PDB file of C-alpha atoms in Angstrom:
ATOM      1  CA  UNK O  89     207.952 163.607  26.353  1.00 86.00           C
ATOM      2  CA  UNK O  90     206.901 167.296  26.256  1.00 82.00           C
ATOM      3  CA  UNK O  91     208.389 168.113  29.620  1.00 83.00           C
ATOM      4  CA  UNK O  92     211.772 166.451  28.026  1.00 85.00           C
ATOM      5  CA  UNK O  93     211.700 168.336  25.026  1.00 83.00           C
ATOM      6  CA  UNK O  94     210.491 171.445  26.226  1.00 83.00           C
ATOM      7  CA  UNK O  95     214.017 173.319  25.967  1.00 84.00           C
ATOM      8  CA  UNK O  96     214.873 175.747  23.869  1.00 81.00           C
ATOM      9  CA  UNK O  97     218.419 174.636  23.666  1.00 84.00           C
ATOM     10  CA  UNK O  98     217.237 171.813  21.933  1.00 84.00           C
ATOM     11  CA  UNK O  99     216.023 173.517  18.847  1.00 76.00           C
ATOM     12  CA  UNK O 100     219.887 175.456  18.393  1.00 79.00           C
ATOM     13  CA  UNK O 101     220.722 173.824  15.330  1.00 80.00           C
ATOM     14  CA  UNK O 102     217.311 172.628  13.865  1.00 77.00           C
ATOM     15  CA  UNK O 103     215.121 175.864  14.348  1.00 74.00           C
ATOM     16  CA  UNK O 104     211.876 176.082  15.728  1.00 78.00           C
ATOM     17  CA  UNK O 105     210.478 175.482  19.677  1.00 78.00           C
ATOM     18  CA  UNK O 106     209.525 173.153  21.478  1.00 79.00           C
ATOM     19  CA  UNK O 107     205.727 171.614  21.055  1.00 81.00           C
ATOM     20  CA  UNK O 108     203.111 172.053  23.686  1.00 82.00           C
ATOM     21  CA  UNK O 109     201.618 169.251  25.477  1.00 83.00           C
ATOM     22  CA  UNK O 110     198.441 169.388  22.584  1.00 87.00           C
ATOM     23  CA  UNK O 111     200.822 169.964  19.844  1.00 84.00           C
ATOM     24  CA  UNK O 112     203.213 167.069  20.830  1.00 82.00           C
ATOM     25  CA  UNK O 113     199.881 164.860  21.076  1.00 84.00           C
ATOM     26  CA  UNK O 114     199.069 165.618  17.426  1.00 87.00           C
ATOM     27  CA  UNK O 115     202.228 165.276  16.016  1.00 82.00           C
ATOM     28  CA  UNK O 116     202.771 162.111  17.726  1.00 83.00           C
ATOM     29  CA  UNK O 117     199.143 160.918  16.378  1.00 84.00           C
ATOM     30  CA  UNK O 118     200.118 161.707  12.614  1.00 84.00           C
ATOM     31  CA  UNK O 119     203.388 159.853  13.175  1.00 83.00           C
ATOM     32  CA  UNK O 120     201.639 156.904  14.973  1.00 83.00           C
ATOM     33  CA  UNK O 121     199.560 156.292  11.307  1.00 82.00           C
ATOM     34  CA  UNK O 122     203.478 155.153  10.268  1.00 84.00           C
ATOM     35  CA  UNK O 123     203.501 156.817   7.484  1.00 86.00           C
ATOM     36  CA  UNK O 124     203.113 159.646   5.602  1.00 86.00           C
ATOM     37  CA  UNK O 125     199.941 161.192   4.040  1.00 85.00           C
ATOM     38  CA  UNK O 126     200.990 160.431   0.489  1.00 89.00           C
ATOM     39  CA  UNK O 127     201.401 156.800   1.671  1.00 85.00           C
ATOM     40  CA  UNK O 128     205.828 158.037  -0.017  1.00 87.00           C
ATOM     41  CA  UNK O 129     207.418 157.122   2.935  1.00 89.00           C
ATOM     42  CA  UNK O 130     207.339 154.597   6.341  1.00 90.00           C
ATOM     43  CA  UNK O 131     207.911 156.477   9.479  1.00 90.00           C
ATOM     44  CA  UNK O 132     209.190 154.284  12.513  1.00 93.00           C
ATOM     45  CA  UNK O 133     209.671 156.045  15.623  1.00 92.00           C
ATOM     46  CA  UNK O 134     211.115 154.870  18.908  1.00 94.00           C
ATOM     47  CA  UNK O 135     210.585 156.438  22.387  1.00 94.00           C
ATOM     48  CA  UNK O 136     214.115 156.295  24.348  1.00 96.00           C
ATOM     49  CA  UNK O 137     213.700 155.104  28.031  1.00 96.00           C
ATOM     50  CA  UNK O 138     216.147 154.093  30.454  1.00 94.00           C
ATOM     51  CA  UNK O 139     216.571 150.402  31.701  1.00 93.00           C
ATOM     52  CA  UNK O 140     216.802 150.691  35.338  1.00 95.00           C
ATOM     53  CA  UNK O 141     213.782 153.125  35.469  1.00 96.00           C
ATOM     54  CA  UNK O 142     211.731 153.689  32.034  1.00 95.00           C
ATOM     55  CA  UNK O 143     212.086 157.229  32.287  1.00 95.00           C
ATOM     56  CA  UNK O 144     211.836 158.652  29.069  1.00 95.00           C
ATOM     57  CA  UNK O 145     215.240 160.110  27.528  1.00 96.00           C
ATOM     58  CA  UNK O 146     214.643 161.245  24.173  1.00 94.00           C
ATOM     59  CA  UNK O 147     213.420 159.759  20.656  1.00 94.00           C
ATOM     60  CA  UNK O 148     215.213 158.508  17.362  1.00 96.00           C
ATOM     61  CA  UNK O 149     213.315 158.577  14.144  1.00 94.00           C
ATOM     62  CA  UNK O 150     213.242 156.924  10.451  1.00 95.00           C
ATOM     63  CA  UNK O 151     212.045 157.642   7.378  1.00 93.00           C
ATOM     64  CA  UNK O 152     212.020 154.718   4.613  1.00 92.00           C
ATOM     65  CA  UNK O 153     210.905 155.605   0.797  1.00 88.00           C
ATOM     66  CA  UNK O 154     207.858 153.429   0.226  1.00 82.00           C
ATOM     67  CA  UNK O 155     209.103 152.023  -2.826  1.00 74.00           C
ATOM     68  CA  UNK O 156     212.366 150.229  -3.780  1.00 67.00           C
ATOM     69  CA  UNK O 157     215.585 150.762  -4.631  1.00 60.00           C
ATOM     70  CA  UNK O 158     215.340 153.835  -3.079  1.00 62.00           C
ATOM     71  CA  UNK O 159     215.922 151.676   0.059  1.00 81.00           C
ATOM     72  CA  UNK O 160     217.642 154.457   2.326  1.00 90.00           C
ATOM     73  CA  UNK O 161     216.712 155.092   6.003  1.00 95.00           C
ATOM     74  CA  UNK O 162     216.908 158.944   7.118  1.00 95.00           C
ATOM     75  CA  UNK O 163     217.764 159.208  11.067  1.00 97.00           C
ATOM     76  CA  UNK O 164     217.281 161.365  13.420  1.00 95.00           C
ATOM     77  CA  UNK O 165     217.701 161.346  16.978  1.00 95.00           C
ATOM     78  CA  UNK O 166     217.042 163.871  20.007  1.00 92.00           C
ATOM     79  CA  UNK O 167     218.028 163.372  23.308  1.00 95.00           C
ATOM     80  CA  UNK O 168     216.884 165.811  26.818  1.00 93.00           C
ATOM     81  CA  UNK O 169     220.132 167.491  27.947  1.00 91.00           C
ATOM     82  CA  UNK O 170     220.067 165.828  30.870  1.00 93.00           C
ATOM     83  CA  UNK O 171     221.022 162.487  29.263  1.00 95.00           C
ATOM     84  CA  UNK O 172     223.070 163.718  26.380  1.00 93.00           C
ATOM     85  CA  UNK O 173     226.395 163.031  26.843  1.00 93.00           C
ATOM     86  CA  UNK O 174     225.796 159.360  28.147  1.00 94.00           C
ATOM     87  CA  UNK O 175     225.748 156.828  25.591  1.00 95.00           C
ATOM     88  CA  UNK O 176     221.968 157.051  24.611  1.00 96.00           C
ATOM     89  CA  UNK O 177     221.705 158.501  21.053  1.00 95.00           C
ATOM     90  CA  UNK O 178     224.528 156.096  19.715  1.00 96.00           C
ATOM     91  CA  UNK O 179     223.022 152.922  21.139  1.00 96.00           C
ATOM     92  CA  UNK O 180     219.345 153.528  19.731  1.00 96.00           C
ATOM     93  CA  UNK O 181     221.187 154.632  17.092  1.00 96.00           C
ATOM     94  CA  UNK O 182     223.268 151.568  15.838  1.00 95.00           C
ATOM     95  CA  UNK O 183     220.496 149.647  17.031  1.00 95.00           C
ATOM     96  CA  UNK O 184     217.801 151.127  14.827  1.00 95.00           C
ATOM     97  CA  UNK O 185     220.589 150.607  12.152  1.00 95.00           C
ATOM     98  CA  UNK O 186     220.630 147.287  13.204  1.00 94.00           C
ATOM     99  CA  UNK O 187     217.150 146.567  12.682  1.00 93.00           C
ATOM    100  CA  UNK O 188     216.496 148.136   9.731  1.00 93.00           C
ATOM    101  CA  UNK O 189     219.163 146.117   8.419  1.00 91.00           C
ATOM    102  CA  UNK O 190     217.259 143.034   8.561  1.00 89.00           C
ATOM    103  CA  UNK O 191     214.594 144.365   6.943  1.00 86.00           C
ATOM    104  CA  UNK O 192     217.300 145.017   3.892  1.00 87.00           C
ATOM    105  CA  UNK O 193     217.754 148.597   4.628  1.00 91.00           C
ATOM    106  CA  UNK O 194     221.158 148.968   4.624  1.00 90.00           C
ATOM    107  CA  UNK O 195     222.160 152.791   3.765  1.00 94.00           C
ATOM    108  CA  UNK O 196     221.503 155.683   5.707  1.00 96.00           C
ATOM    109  CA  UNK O 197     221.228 159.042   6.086  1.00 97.00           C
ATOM    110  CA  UNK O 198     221.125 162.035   8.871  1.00 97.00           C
ATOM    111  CA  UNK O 199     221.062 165.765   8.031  1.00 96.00           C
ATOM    112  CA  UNK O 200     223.412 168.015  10.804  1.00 96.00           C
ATOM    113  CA  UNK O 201     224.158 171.747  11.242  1.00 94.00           C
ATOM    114  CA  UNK O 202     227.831 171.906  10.816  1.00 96.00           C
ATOM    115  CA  UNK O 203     228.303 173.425  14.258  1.00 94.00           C
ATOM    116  CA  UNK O 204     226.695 170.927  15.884  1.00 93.00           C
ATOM    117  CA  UNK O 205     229.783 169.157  17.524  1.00 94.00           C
ATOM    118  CA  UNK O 206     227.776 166.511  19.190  1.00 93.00           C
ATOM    119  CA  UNK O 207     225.564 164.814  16.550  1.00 95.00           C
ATOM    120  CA  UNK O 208     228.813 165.434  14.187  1.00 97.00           C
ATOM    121  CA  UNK O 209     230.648 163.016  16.781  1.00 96.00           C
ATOM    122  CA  UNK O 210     227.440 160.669  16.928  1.00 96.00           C
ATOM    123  CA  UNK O 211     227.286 160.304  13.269  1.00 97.00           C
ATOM    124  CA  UNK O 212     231.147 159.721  13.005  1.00 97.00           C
ATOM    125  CA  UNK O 213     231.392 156.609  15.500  1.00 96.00           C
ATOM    126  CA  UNK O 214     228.149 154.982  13.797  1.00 95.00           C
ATOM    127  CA  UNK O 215     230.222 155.359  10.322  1.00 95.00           C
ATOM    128  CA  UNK O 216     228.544 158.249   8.927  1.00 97.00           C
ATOM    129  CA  UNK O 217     230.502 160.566   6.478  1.00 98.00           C
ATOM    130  CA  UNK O 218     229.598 163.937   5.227  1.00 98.00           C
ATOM    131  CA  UNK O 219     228.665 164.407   1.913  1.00 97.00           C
ATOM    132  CA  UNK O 220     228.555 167.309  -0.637  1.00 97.00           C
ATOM    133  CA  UNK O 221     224.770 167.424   0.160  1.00 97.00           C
ATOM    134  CA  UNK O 222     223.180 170.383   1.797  1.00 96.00           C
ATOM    135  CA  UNK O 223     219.596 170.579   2.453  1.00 94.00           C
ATOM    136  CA  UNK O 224     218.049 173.460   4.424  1.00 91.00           C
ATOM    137  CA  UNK O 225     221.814 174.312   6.244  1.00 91.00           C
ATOM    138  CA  UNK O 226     222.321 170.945   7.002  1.00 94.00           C
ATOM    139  CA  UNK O 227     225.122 168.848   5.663  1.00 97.00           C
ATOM    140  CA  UNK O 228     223.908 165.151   4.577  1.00 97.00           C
ATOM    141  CA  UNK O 229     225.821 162.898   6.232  1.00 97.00           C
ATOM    142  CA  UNK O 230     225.446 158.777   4.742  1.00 97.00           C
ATOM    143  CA  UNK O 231     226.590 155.679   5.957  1.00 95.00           C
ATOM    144  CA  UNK O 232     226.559 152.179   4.703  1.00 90.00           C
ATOM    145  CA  UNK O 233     226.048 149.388   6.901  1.00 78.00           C
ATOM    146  CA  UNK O 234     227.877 146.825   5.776  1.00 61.00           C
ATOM    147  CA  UNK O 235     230.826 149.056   5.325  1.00 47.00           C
ATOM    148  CA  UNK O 236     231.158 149.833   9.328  1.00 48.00           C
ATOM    149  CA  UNK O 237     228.430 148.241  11.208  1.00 51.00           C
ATOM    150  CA  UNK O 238     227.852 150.073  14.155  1.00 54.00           C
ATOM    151  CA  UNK O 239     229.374 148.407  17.511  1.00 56.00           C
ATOM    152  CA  UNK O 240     226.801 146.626  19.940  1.00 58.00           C
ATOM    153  CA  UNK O 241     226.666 148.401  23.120  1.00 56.00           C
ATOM    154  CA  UNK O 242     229.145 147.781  25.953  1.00 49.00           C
TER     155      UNK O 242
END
């Protein structure tokens, strides 16, 4: 993963750089516990690989509120820029949707620059609407699941 994500372009719209090797490795160790320190919130985290091959092709993330109602699943995905553009993001995606659904999580929530054209089109197709929500220069986008379930892939 750190040769995928090492790419500046990746950071554009969410600020910062990429990770080294070491720094990846303890990031990904605090998010392997599956939750945060507080014990607040569940982290689930899903490697994206390609079928045919395995090769890694980028990552989406959720965060779930450890306690009820507040039963709302914050994604986020990243994909290498050599696989965006291919289907990727939107099938993990509606698929982590999907899951999290049968656990009874059925509203989400992603946070996007409002130049970033891409994940703006992403979170459209999965049924995602902006809201009047800003946090950090992002706009909060939400969806609800049973609203607009997201479309199996083709």
């Amino acid at each position: 993963m750190a040769g995928l994500l090492d790419d500046d372009r990746l950071h554009e719209f969410t600020g910062g750089a990429p990770l080294t090797r070491d720094g990846l490795r303890r990031q990904y160790a605090r998010q392997a516990a599956g939750r945060s320190a507080d014990g607040a919130a569940s982290w689930l985290n899903w490697i994206l690989r390609r079928r045919h091959d395995h090769v890694a092709v980028g990552y989406i993330q959720a965060t779930v509120p450890a306690v009820p109602p507040a039963r709302t699943a914050a994604l986020a995905w990243m994909v290498g820029l050599a696989f965006q553009g291919q289907g990727y993001a939107r099938e993990a995606s509606a698929a982590a949707m999907r899951t999290l659904s049968a656990d009874g999580i059925n509203s989400f929530t992603a946070r996007i620059h409002p130049e970033h054209a891409a994940s703006i089109a992403l979170a459209r197709s999965l049924g995602f609407r902006p809201t009047s929500e800003w946090i950090d220069g992002e706009t909060v986008w939400a969806a609800e699941f049973g609203r607009r379930e997201p479309a199996a892939p083709s």
